[in-house]
Short mmCIF file of C-alpha atoms and ligand atoms in Angstrom, two decimals:
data_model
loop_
_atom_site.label_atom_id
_atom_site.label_comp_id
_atom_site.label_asym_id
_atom_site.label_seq_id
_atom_site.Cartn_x
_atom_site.Cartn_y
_atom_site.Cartn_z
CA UNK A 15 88.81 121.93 33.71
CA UNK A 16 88.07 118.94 31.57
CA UNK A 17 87.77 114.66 32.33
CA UNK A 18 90.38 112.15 32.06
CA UNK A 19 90.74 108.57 32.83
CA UNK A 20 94.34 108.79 34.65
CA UNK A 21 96.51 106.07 35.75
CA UNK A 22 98.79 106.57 38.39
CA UNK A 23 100.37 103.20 38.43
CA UNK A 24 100.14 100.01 36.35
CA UNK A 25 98.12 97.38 36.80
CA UNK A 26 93.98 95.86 36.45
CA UNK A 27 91.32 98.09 35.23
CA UNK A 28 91.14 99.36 38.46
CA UNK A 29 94.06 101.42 38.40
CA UNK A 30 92.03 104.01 35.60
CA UNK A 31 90.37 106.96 37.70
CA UNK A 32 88.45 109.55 36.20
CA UNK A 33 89.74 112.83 37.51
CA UNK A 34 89.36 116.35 37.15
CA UNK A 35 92.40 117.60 34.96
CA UNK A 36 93.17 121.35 33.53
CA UNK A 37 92.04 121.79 30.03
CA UNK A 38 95.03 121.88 27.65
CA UNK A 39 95.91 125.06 25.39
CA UNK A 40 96.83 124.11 21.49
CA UNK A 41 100.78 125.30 21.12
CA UNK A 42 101.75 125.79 17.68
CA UNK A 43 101.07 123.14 15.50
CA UNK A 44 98.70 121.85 17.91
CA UNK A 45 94.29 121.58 17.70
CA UNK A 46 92.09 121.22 21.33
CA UNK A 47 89.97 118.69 20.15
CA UNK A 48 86.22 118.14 22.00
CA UNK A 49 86.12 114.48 21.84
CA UNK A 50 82.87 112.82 20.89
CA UNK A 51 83.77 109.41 20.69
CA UNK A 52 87.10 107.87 21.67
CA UNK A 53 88.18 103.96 20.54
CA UNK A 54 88.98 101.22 22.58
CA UNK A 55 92.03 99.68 21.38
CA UNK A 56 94.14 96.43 22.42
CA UNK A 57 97.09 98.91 22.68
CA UNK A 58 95.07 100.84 25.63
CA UNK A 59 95.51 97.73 27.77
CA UNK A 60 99.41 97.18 27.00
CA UNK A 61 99.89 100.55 28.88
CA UNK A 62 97.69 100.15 31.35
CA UNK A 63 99.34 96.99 32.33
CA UNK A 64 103.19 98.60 32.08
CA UNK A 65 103.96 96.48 28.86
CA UNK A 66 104.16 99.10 26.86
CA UNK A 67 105.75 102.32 29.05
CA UNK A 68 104.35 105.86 29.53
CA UNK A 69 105.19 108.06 32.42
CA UNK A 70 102.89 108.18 34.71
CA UNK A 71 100.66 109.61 35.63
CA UNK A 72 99.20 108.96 32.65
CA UNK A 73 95.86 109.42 30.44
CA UNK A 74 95.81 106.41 28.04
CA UNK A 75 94.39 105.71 24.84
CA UNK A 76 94.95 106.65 21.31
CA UNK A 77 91.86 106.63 18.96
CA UNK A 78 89.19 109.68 19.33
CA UNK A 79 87.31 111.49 16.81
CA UNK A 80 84.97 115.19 17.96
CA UNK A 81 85.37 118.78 17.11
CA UNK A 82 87.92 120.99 16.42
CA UNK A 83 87.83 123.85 19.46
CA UNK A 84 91.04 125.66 18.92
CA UNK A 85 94.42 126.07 17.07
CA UNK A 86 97.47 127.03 17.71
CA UNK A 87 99.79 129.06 15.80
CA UNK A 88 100.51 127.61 12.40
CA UNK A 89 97.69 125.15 12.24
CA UNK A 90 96.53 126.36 8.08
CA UNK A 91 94.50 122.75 7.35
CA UNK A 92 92.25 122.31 10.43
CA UNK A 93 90.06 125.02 11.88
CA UNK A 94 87.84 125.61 15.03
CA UNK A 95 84.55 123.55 14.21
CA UNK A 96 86.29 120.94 11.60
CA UNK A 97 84.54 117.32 12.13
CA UNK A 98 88.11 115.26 12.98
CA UNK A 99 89.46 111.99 13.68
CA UNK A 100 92.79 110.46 14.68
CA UNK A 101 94.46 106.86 15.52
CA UNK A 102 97.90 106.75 17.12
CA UNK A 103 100.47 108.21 19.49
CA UNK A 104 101.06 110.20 21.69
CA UNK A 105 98.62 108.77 24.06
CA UNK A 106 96.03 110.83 26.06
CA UNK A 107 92.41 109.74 23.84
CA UNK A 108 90.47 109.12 26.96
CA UNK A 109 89.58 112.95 27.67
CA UNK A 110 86.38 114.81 27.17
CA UNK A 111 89.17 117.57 25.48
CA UNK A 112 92.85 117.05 24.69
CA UNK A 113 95.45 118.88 22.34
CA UNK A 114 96.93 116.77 19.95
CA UNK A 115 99.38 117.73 16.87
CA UNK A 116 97.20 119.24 13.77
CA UNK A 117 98.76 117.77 11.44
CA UNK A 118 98.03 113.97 12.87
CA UNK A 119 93.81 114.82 12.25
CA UNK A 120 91.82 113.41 9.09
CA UNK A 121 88.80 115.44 8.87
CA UNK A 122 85.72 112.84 8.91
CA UNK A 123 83.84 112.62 5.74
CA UNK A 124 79.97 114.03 6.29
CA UNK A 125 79.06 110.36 6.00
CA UNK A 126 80.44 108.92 8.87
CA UNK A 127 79.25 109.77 12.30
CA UNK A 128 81.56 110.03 15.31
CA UNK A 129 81.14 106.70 16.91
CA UNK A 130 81.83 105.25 13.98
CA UNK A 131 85.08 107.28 13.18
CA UNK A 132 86.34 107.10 16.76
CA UNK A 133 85.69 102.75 15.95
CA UNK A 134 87.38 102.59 12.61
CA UNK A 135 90.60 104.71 12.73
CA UNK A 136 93.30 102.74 14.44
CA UNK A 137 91.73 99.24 13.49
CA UNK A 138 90.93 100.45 10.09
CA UNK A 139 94.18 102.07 8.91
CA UNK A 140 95.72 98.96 10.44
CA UNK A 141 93.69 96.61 8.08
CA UNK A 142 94.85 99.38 5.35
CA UNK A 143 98.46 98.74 5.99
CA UNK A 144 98.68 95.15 6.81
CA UNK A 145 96.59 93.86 3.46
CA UNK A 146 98.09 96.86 1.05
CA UNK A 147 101.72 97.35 2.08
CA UNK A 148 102.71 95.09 4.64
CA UNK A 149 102.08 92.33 2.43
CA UNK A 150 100.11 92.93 -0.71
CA UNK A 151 97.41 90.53 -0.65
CA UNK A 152 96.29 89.29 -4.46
CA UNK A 153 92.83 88.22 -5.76
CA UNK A 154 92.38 84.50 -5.29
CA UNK A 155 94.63 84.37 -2.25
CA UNK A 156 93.91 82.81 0.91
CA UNK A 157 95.01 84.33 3.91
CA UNK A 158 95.24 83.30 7.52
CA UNK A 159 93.77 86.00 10.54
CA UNK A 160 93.76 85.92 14.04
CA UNK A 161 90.90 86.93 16.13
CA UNK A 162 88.67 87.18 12.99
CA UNK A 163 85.96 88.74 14.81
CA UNK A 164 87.53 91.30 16.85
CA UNK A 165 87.95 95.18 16.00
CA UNK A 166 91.18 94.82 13.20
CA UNK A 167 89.82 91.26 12.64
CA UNK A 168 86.25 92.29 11.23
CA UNK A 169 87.37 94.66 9.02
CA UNK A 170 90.29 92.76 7.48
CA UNK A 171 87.77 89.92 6.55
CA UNK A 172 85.83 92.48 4.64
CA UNK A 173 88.74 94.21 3.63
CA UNK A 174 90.47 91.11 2.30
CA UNK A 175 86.99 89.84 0.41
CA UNK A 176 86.58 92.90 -1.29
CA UNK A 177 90.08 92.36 -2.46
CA UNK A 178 89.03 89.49 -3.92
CA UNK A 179 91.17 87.02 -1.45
CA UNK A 180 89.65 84.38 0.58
CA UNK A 181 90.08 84.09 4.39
CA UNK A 182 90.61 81.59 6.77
CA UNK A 183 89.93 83.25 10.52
CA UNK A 184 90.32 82.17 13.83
CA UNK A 185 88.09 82.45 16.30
CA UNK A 186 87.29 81.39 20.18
CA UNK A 187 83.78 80.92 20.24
CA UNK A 188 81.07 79.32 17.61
CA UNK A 189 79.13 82.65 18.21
CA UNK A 190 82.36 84.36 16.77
CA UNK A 191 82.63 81.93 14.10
CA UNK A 192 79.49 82.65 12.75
CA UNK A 193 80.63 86.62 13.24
CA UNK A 194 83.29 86.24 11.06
CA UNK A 195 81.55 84.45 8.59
CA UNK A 196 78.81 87.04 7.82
CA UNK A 197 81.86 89.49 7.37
CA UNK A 198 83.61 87.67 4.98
CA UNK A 199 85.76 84.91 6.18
CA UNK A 200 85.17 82.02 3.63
CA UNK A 201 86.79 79.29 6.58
CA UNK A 202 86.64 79.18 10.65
CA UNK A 203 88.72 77.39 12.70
CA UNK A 204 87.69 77.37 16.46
CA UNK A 205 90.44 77.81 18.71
CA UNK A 206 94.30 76.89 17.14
CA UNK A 207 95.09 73.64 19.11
CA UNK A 208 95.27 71.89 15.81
CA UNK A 209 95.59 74.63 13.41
CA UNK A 210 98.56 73.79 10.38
CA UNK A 211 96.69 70.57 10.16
CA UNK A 212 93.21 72.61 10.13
CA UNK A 213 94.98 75.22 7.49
CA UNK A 214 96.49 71.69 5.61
CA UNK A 215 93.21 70.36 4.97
CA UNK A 216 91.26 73.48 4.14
CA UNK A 217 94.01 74.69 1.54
CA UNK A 218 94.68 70.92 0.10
CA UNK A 219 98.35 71.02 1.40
CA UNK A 220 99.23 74.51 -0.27
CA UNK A 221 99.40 76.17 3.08
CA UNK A 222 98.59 80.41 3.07
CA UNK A 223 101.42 83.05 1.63
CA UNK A 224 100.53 85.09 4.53
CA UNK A 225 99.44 84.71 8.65
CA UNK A 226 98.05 88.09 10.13
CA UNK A 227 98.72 86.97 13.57
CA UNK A 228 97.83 89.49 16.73
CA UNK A 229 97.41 87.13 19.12
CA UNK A 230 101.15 86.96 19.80
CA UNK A 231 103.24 83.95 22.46
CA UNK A 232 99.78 81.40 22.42
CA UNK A 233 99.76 81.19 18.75
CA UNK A 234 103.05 82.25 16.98
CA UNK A 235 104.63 78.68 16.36
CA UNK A 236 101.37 77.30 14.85
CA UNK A 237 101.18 80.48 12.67
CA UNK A 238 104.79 79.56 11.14
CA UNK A 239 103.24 76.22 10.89
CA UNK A 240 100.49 77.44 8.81
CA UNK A 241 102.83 79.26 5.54
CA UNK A 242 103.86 77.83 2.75
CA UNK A 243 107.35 78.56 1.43
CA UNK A 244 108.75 82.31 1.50
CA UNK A 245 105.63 83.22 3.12
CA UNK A 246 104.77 86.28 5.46
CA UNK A 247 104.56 85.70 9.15
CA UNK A 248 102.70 88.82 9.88
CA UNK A 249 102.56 89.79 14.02
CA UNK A 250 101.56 92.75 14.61
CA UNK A 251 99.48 92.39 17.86
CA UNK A 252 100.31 90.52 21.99
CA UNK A 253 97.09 89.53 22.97
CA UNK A 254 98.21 86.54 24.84
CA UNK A 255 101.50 88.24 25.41
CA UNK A 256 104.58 89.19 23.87
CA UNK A 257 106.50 86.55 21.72
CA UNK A 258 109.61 85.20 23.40
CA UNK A 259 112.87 85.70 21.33
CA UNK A 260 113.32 82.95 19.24
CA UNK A 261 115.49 80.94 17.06
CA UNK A 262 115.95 82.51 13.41
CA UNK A 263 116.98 79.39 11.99
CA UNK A 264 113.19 78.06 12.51
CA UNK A 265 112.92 80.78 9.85
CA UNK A 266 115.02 78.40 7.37
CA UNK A 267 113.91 75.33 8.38
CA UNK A 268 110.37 76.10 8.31
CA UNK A 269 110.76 77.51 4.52
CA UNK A 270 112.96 80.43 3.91
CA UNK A 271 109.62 82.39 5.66
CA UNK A 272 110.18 86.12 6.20
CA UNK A 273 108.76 87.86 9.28
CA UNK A 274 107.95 91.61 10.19
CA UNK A 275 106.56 93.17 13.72
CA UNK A 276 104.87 96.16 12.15
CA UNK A 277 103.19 99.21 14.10
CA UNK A 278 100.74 101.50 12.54
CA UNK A 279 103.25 104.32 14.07
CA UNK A 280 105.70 103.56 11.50
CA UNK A 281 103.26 103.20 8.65
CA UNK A 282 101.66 106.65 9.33
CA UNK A 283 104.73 108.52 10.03
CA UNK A 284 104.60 110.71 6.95
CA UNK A 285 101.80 112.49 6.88
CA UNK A 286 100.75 112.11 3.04
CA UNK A 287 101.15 108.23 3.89
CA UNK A 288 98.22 109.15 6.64
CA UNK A 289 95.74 110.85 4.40
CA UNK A 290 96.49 108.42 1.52
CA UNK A 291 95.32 105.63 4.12
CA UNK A 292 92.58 107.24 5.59
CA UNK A 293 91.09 108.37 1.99
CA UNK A 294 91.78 104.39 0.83
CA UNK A 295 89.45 103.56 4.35
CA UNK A 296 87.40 106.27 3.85
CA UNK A 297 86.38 104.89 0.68
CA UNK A 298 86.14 101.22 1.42
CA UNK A 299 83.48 102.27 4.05
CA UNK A 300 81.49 105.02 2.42
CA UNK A 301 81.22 102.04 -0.79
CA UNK A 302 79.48 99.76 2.05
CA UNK A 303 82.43 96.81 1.13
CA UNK A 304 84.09 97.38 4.89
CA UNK A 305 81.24 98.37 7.96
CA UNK A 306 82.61 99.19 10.90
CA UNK A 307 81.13 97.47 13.96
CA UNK A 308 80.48 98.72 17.01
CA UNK A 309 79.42 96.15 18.71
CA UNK A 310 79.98 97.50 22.23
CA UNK A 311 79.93 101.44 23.55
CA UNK A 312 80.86 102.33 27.89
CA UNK A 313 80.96 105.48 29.32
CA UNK A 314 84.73 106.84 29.11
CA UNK A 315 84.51 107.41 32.98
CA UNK A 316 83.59 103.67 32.77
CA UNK A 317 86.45 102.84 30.66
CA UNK A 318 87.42 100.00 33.21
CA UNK A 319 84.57 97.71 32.19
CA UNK A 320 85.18 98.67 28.40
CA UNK A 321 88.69 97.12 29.64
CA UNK A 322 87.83 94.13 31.59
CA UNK A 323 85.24 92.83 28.39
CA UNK A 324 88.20 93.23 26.00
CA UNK A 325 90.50 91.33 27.68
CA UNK A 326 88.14 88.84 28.78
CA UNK A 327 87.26 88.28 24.92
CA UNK A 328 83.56 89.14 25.68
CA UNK A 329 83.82 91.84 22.97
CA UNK A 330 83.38 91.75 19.03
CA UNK A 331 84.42 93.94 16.44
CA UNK A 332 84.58 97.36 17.76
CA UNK A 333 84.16 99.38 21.28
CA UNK A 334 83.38 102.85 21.80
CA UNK A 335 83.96 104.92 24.84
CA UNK A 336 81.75 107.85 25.26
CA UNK A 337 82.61 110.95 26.94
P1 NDP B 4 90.38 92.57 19.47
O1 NDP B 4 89.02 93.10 19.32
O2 NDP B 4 90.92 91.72 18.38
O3 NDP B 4 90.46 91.83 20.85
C1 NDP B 4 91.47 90.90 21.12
C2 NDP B 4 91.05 89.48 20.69
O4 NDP B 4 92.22 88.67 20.73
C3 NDP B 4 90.08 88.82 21.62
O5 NDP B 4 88.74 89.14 21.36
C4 NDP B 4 90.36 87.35 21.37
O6 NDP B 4 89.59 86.85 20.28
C5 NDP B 4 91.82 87.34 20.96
N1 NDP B 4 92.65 86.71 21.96
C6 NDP B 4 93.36 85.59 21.79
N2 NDP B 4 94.00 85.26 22.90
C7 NDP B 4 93.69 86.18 23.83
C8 NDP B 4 94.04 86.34 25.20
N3 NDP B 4 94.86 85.47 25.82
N4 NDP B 4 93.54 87.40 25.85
C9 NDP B 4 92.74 88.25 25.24
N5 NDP B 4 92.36 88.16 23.94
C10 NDP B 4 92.84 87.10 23.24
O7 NDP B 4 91.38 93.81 19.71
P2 NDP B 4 91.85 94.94 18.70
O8 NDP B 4 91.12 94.81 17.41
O9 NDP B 4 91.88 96.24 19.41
O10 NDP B 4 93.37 94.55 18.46
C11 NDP B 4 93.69 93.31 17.91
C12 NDP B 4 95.16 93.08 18.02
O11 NDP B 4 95.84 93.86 17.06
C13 NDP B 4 95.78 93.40 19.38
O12 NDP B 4 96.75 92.43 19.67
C14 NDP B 4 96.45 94.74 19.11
O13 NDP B 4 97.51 94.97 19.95
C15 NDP B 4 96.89 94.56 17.68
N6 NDP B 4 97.07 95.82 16.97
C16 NDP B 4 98.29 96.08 16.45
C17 NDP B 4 98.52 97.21 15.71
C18 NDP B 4 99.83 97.43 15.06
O14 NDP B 4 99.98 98.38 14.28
N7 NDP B 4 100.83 96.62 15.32
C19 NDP B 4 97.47 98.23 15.55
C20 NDP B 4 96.18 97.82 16.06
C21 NDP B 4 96.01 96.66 16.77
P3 NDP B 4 89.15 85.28 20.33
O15 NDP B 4 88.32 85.14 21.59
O16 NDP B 4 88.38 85.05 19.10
O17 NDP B 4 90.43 84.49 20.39
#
């Protein structure tokens, strides 16, 4: 037998119940993976709640990292004691052991300990994505992110400095202002009640080419607000909740912007895509330019306080749940 956090219906952190559950064998193509670490992710609470569907019951979660206990047949790139790490579907992270396809696993560089690959995957290779292919952020630009000092927010300050672009984050709290200022954010703006006039004044009028906005229905028509001609509206998260449908023609009258509602599924579909990423994160962190924060670790058979922080906004950067 092995531990899960299982939901048998949606709702609060109080539907998650640690229960006994069989241990899973690999099938082919598959690796048991011992978790030693498993990430807390925004997405974990989306299913929880029902806004994103899984049938239940159900073991959430999608971020671990641990060792490598078995393979099935076919498995020729990942063997029994390989040091491995994974972000995305299908769920079932929040398990002392799970099976999970081989051929989604990065082995974890020597440098990087488990907590700290189970932090960085999902948030990281998002960062990776969003700054390099969803939009390809420039030297010298100036760029507009939402919750600056949460787990994808951190590292795309860093990410984005080391790029040589400047950032303008937005925050909740002075305490997270000053967060995301020691990791890179050159501007703050404290809560988005007044934000295209806050982005107005801090770029001289030019507005930003690009909003990284995961904070979804509270802050979506002041992120349009905040790009200047044929920019990027970039929303990738629902924090607040979901965006209502809207209007295209805001789209035209606000600037001939473009908009995309990217997923990190998409972008690591193909598995070379996946190891290119996680080499280019790999790197960024191992050269000290992007450190992952963990700012906050639970048990997993705790996972419901891990749950109730994150939505309250008590947490920053990143949150590890330990088996
Ligand atoms: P965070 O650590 O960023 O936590 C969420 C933060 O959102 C909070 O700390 C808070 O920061 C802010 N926030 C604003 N409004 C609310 C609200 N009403 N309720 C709760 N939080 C709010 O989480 P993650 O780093 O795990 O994820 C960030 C976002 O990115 C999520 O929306 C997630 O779904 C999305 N995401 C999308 C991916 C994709 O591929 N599309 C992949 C990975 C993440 P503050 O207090 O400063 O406002």
């Amino acid at each position: 037998m092995t531990k899960a956090i299982r939901i048998h219906a949606n709702g609060g952190p109080e539907v998650m119940r640690w229960e006994d559950v069989p241990t899973p064998e690999p099938g082919p193509g598959e690796a048991l993976v011992r978790h030693e670490a498993v990430g807390l992710n925004y997405i974990d609470v989306y299913f929880r709640t029902g806004l994103y569907k899984a049938p239940l019951p159900a073991t959430i979660g999608m971020e671990g990292s641990g060792t490598v206990l078995a393979v099935g047949s076919g498995v020729a790139d990942i063997a029994p004691g390989d040091r491995v790490a994974y972000a995305g579907g299908p769920i079932g992270a929040y398990a002392t052991e799970r099976v999970i396809a081989a051929d989604r696993l990065v082995k974890l560089p020597d440098a990087i300990d488990f907590q700290t690959g189970a932090a960085m995957m999902l948030q990281g290779l998002t960062a990776q994505y969003l700054l390099r292919r969803t939009f390809h952020v420039q030297p010298g630009q100036t760029i507009l992110v939402h919750a600056a000092a949460g787990g994808v927010g951190l590292i795309l300050c860093q990410w984005a400095r080391h790029i040589g672009a400047h950032v303008i984050g937005v925050v909740s709290t002075a305490d997270k202002a000053d967060l995301a200022r020691a990791h890179g954010a050159d501007h703050v703006v404290i809560g988005h009640a007044t934000l295209p006039a806050d982005v107005k004044r801090i770029t001289g009028g030019a507005m930003v080419p690009v909003v990284y906005d995961s904070v979804g229905k509270d802050t979506f028509m002041a992120s349009l607000d905040c790009l200047a001609p044929f920019g990027m509206m970039v929303t990738y998260g629902n924090a607040s909740g979901p965006v209502p449908p809207f209007d295209l023609g805001v789209l035209a009258a606000k600037g001939s912007l473009f908009i995309t509602r990217p997923t990190l599924a998409t972008y690591t579909a193909k598995r070379a895509d996946l190891v290119a990423m996680a080499d280019d994160l790999f790197s960024v962190v191992a050269s000290g330019a992007v450190a992952i924060r963990v700012n906050q670790t639970f048990k997993l058979s705790d996972a419901a306080a891990a749950h109730t922080a994150l939505e309250a906004r008590q947490t920053t950067g990143s949150t590890v749940l330990l088996p």
